[in-house]
């Protein structure tokens, strides 16, 4: 994957004219409860509507558990979440004490009506734009879908009920802290007593399926090592990994190993699921089975592909062996700690014996190219500090980082350092490569060179831009050179742990002299607090930042110290000048007398 992409849970909304400086509690009663009639009514209206046009008095919500559902038809995550909420709503409708009110972010009446027609609950009329805007401001709705739950007394019992519904469905009802704590405790107990059946069995299903449609009882998996394969067919990394897993699976079957794989598909479309599953010789949970998302949360899924290994005793043996299989294939089996330790020793030995030629030479490909296209032998680069720069013109962060790298490159070279950069392109055609490379003063792998894939795999490049520093001995110094160059510029060279530690100590020392809080014209709403941050994008200059930020947690607003303190220093100088001028004005006569100038 060239650029690491994280599935969106929310879509940010930036169009509100202003957010109220106080929280929704400012409109609450002293005990924290809200009068829903006041929240949902206006001077002209005391009713809500159904999708058939019926009007329902707001007062009918008194004594019920109510969800304010902020959503819009243009929002993909909303369209995915709404059917889940409909299912929960319909299961709870027989109780008679649960209601949802749709508060639309649609842009026109037609879109609202079309979207609302799929909802069995109530809605604020689309025509009441003022109340819709006010509710978004009161509850600080910055992203949708957003579901705020009120208890029977009008108190907010859950302000992130989207996550609760996605994770627990109807089991999350009545969506309050007590219920969530109970479910968490229940889950922890389940993990302690985990079996393959407790993981995969649901209320309506005690089987998995084969790709020819047969139902295989889950009891058949007891006593086997089982790999739970979380995958999305549309994801290119998953499509590349699946054949490798198929090869391992077939070889283990041929050896008679008690090993099985179960596909946990996270696909949105059934056709994608079918297309993917027909290439797999193992089993699967049915498409769109409720357990799929539940298992993703249960195993705290962070990336795909993920292969969770469940041991023969039903306990989790390894939370993800996908990378091990990528690197070692069948040699990674049986994924025990002893095997991992053995592989780690092998990997350590490889790293210690690594040379620049072992990294960059592949068969007859023993060269890189310079700006003229001439070949430069890799052997001629041995003994230098080398930076492998993974980048592409189509990638905005790459284009933003390039000027910083060029500046650092010239600065480092000017000091006489034995240093070179090699561009590893992810561009899509030769002309784009040529155009982007024309801006660079260093070496490159030829476009389309097969070594790019080898280097991507070796250094586990999951996003660009990326920069890997290799020392004069040929050993890898750091895979995070891009971060260090962004934080320290040319001063990051030569990227060694000892040198970077020294730079960090200098920054820490400098930070002690910075003010704890600053006011800034770019964020007049709140003071910015000096905060240790791993990484961020400065809302002032738009550049990446590391280590320290002047930060507003409430608004998720960052300023790099150089941006925050530049204005702060100017304001302080202006204040000093004003005080000095005031002093001169008040004491001019006495000063003139002292220096013998009576006619001032």
Coordinates of C-alpha atoms in Angstrom, one line a residue, residues 180-457:
X180 CA -21.2 -0.6 28.9
X181 CA -19.3 -1.6 32.0
X182 CA -21.3 -4.8 32.3
X183 CA -20.6 -5.7 28.6
X184 CA -16.9 -5.0 29.1
X185 CA -16.8 -7.2 32.2
X186 CA -18.7 -9.9 30.3
X187 CA -16.2 -9.7 27.4
X188 CA -13.2 -9.9 29.8
X189 CA -14.6 -13.0 31.4
X190 CA -15.3 -14.5 27.9
X191 CA -11.6 -14.0 27.0
X192 CA -10.5 -15.8 30.2
X193 CA -12.7 -18.8 29.3
X194 CA -12.2 -18.5 25.5
X195 CA -12.8 -21.4 23.2
X196 CA -13.1 -21.5 19.4
X197 CA -16.9 -22.0 19.8
X198 CA -17.3 -19.1 22.2
X199 CA -15.6 -16.9 19.6
X200 CA -17.5 -18.0 16.5
X201 CA -20.9 -19.2 17.7
X202 CA -23.8 -16.7 17.6
X203 CA -27.4 -16.9 18.7
X204 CA -28.5 -17.8 15.2
X205 CA -25.5 -19.8 14.0
X206 CA -23.3 -22.7 15.1
X207 CA -21.5 -23.3 11.9
X208 CA -19.1 -21.8 9.3
X209 CA -19.4 -22.2 5.5
X210 CA -17.2 -23.6 2.8
X211 CA -17.0 -21.9 -0.6
X212 CA -19.3 -24.5 -2.1
X213 CA -22.1 -23.5 0.3
X214 CA -21.8 -26.3 2.8
X215 CA -22.4 -25.6 6.5
X216 CA -19.6 -27.0 8.6
X217 CA -20.4 -27.4 12.4
X218 CA -18.1 -25.4 14.6
X219 CA -17.5 -28.5 16.7
X220 CA -15.3 -29.7 13.8
X221 CA -12.8 -27.0 14.6
X222 CA -12.4 -28.0 18.2
X223 CA -8.8 -29.3 18.9
X224 CA -7.4 -27.6 15.8
X225 CA -5.2 -24.5 15.4
X226 CA -7.4 -21.9 13.7
X227 CA -6.4 -18.8 11.9
X228 CA -9.1 -16.1 11.8
X229 CA -8.4 -14.2 8.6
X230 CA -9.7 -10.6 8.6
X231 CA -9.7 -9.3 5.1
X232 CA -11.3 -6.8 2.6
X233 CA -11.2 -7.9 -1.0
X234 CA -11.0 -4.3 -2.3
X235 CA -7.7 -3.8 -0.3
X236 CA -4.7 -4.5 -2.5
X237 CA -2.5 -5.7 0.4
X238 CA -5.1 -8.3 1.2
X239 CA -5.3 -9.5 -2.4
X240 CA -1.5 -9.8 -2.4
X241 CA -1.4 -11.6 0.9
X242 CA -4.1 -14.1 0.2
X243 CA -2.1 -16.3 -2.3
X244 CA 0.7 -16.5 0.2
X245 CA -1.7 -17.7 2.8
X246 CA -3.2 -20.2 0.4
X247 CA 0.2 -21.7 -0.3
X248 CA 1.0 -22.0 3.4
X249 CA -2.5 -23.6 4.0
X250 CA -2.1 -26.2 1.3
X251 CA 1.4 -27.2 2.4
X252 CA 0.3 -27.6 6.0
X253 CA -2.7 -29.7 4.8
X254 CA -0.4 -31.9 2.8
X255 CA 1.7 -32.5 5.9
X256 CA -1.4 -33.5 7.8
X257 CA -1.3 -30.6 10.3
X258 CA -4.4 -29.8 12.3
X259 CA -4.7 -26.3 10.9
X260 CA -7.7 -24.4 9.6
X261 CA -8.5 -20.9 8.4
X262 CA -11.8 -19.0 8.8
X263 CA -12.4 -15.9 6.7
X264 CA -13.8 -13.0 8.6
X265 CA -14.8 -10.8 5.7
X266 CA -15.2 -7.1 6.3
X267 CA -16.4 -6.4 2.8
X268 CA -19.4 -4.1 2.2
X269 CA -20.6 -5.8 -1.0
X270 CA -21.6 -9.4 -1.3
X271 CA -20.1 -9.7 -4.8
X272 CA -16.7 -8.7 -3.3
X273 CA -17.1 -11.4 -0.6
X274 CA -18.0 -14.1 -3.2
X275 CA -15.2 -13.1 -5.6
X276 CA -12.7 -13.3 -2.8
X277 CA -14.0 -16.4 -1.1
X278 CA -14.1 -18.5 -4.2
X279 CA -10.2 -18.3 -4.4
X280 CA -9.9 -19.6 -0.9
X281 CA -9.7 -23.3 0.1
X282 CA -10.8 -22.7 3.7
X283 CA -13.9 -21.8 5.6
X284 CA -15.7 -18.5 6.4
X285 CA -18.3 -16.8 8.4
X286 CA -21.3 -15.9 6.2
X287 CA -21.3 -12.5 4.4
X288 CA -22.4 -9.7 6.7
X289 CA -22.6 -11.9 9.7
X290 CA -23.0 -9.8 12.8
X291 CA -20.1 -11.6 14.4
X292 CA -17.6 -10.1 11.9
X293 CA -17.6 -6.6 13.3
X294 CA -17.9 -8.0 16.8
X295 CA -14.7 -10.1 16.3
X296 CA -12.9 -7.1 14.8
X297 CA -13.5 -5.2 18.1
X298 CA -12.9 -8.3 20.3
X299 CA -9.4 -8.8 18.8
X300 CA -8.8 -5.0 18.7
X301 CA -8.2 -5.1 15.0
X302 CA -5.8 -2.3 13.9
X303 CA -4.8 -3.3 10.4
X304 CA -5.6 -5.6 7.5
X305 CA -4.8 -8.2 6.5
X306 CA -4.7 -9.7 10.0
X307 CA -4.5 -13.4 10.8
X308 CA -5.3 -14.2 14.4
X309 CA -4.1 -17.6 15.5
X310 CA -6.2 -19.6 18.0
X311 CA -4.3 -22.5 19.6
X312 CA -5.7 -26.0 19.9
X313 CA -6.8 -25.1 23.5
X314 CA -9.0 -22.3 22.1
X315 CA -6.8 -19.5 23.5
X316 CA -5.3 -16.8 21.4
X317 CA -1.8 -17.9 20.4
X318 CA -0.8 -14.8 18.4
X319 CA -2.9 -11.7 17.6
X320 CA -1.5 -11.3 14.0
X321 CA 0.9 -13.6 12.1
X322 CA 0.3 -12.0 8.6
X323 CA 3.7 -10.2 8.7
X324 CA 5.5 -13.4 9.9
X325 CA 4.0 -15.3 6.9
X326 CA 5.0 -12.5 4.5
X327 CA 8.6 -12.7 5.8
X328 CA 9.1 -16.4 6.5
X329 CA 6.2 -18.4 4.9
X330 CA 5.8 -21.9 6.3
X331 CA 8.9 -21.5 8.4
X332 CA 6.8 -19.3 10.8
X333 CA 4.5 -22.3 11.7
X334 CA 3.4 -23.1 14.4
X335 CA 3.6 -19.4 15.4
X336 CA 4.6 -20.2 19.0
X337 CA 6.8 -18.0 21.1
X338 CA 9.7 -20.4 20.7
X339 CA 9.3 -20.2 16.9
X340 CA 9.2 -16.4 17.1
X341 CA 12.4 -16.3 19.2
X342 CA 14.1 -18.5 16.7
X343 CA 13.0 -16.3 13.8
X344 CA 14.1 -13.2 15.7
X345 CA 17.6 -14.6 16.1
X346 CA 17.8 -15.3 12.3
X347 CA 16.6 -11.8 11.5
X348 CA 19.1 -10.2 13.9
X349 CA 21.9 -12.1 12.3
X350 CA 20.7 -10.9 8.9
X351 CA 20.7 -7.3 10.1
X352 CA 24.1 -7.5 11.6
X353 CA 25.6 -8.9 8.4
X354 CA 23.7 -6.5 6.1
X355 CA 25.7 -4.5 3.6
X356 CA 24.7 -1.8 1.2
X357 CA 25.2 -4.3 -1.7
X358 CA 23.0 -6.9 0.0
X359 CA 20.3 -4.2 0.2
X360 CA 20.6 -2.7 -3.3
X361 CA 22.0 -5.4 -5.6
X362 CA 19.7 -7.9 -7.1
X363 CA 21.3 -10.1 -9.7
X364 CA 22.5 -8.0 -12.6
X365 CA 20.8 -4.9 -11.2
X366 CA 23.8 -3.6 -9.4
X367 CA 23.5 0.1 -10.1
X368 CA 21.4 3.2 -9.6
X369 CA 21.1 6.2 -12.0
X370 CA 22.1 9.8 -11.8
X371 CA 20.4 12.9 -13.2
X372 CA 21.7 12.2 -16.7
X373 CA 20.4 8.6 -16.6
X374 CA 24.0 7.2 -16.4
X375 CA 24.5 4.1 -14.3
X376 CA 26.2 4.6 -10.9
X377 CA 27.5 1.3 -9.5
X378 CA 26.3 0.4 -6.0
X379 CA 29.8 -0.5 -5.1
X380 CA 30.8 3.1 -5.6
X381 CA 28.4 4.1 -2.8
X382 CA 29.8 1.7 -0.2
X383 CA 31.1 3.5 2.9
X384 CA 28.7 6.4 2.5
X385 CA 25.6 7.4 4.6
X386 CA 22.7 6.5 2.3
X387 CA 19.1 7.7 2.5
X388 CA 16.5 5.6 0.6
X389 CA 13.7 8.1 -0.2
X390 CA 10.3 6.4 -1.0
X391 CA 8.1 8.9 -2.7
X392 CA 5.8 9.7 -5.7
X393 CA 4.6 12.8 -7.5
X394 CA 0.9 11.9 -7.0
X395 CA 1.3 12.0 -3.2
X396 CA 0.6 15.5 -1.7
X397 CA 2.7 14.8 1.5
X398 CA 5.6 13.7 -0.7
X399 CA 5.5 17.0 -2.7
X400 CA 5.3 18.9 0.6
X401 CA 8.3 17.0 2.1
X402 CA 10.5 17.3 -0.9
X403 CA 11.7 20.9 -0.5
X404 CA 12.7 20.2 3.1
X405 CA 14.7 17.1 2.0
X406 CA 16.4 19.1 -0.8
X407 CA 17.4 21.8 1.7
X408 CA 18.7 19.2 4.2
X409 CA 20.5 17.4 1.4
X410 CA 22.4 20.5 0.3
X411 CA 23.2 21.5 3.9
X412 CA 24.6 18.0 4.7
X413 CA 26.6 17.8 1.5
X414 CA 28.0 21.3 2.1
X415 CA 29.6 20.1 5.3
X416 CA 31.6 17.6 3.3
X417 CA 29.7 14.6 4.6
X418 CA 29.8 11.3 2.6
X419 CA 26.1 11.3 2.1
X420 CA 23.7 10.4 -0.8
X421 CA 20.0 10.1 -1.4
X422 CA 18.4 7.4 -3.6
X423 CA 14.9 8.1 -4.9
X424 CA 12.6 5.0 -4.9
X425 CA 9.7 5.9 -7.0
X426 CA 6.0 4.8 -6.7
X427 CA 5.0 6.9 -9.7
X428 CA 2.6 5.3 -12.1
X429 CA 4.4 6.0 -15.4
X430 CA 7.8 7.0 -16.8
X431 CA 6.8 10.5 -17.7
X432 CA 5.6 11.3 -14.2
X433 CA 8.8 9.7 -12.7
X434 CA 10.9 11.9 -15.1
X435 CA 9.0 15.1 -14.2
X436 CA 9.2 14.5 -10.4
X437 CA 12.9 13.3 -10.5
X438 CA 13.8 16.4 -12.5
X439 CA 13.2 18.4 -9.2
X440 CA 15.7 16.3 -7.3
X441 CA 19.5 16.6 -7.0
X442 CA 20.3 13.0 -6.1
X443 CA 20.4 9.5 -7.4
X444 CA 17.4 7.1 -8.1
X445 CA 16.4 3.6 -8.9
X446 CA 15.3 3.4 -12.6
X447 CA 11.5 3.6 -13.0
X448 CA 9.8 0.2 -12.8
X449 CA 12.9 -1.5 -11.3
X450 CA 11.9 -4.7 -9.5
X451 CA 14.1 -3.8 -6.5
X452 CA 11.5 -1.3 -5.4
X453 CA 9.1 -4.2 -4.3
X454 CA 12.0 -5.9 -2.6
X455 CA 12.9 -2.8 -0.7
X456 CA 9.2 -2.1 0.2
X457 CA 9.0 -5.5 1.7

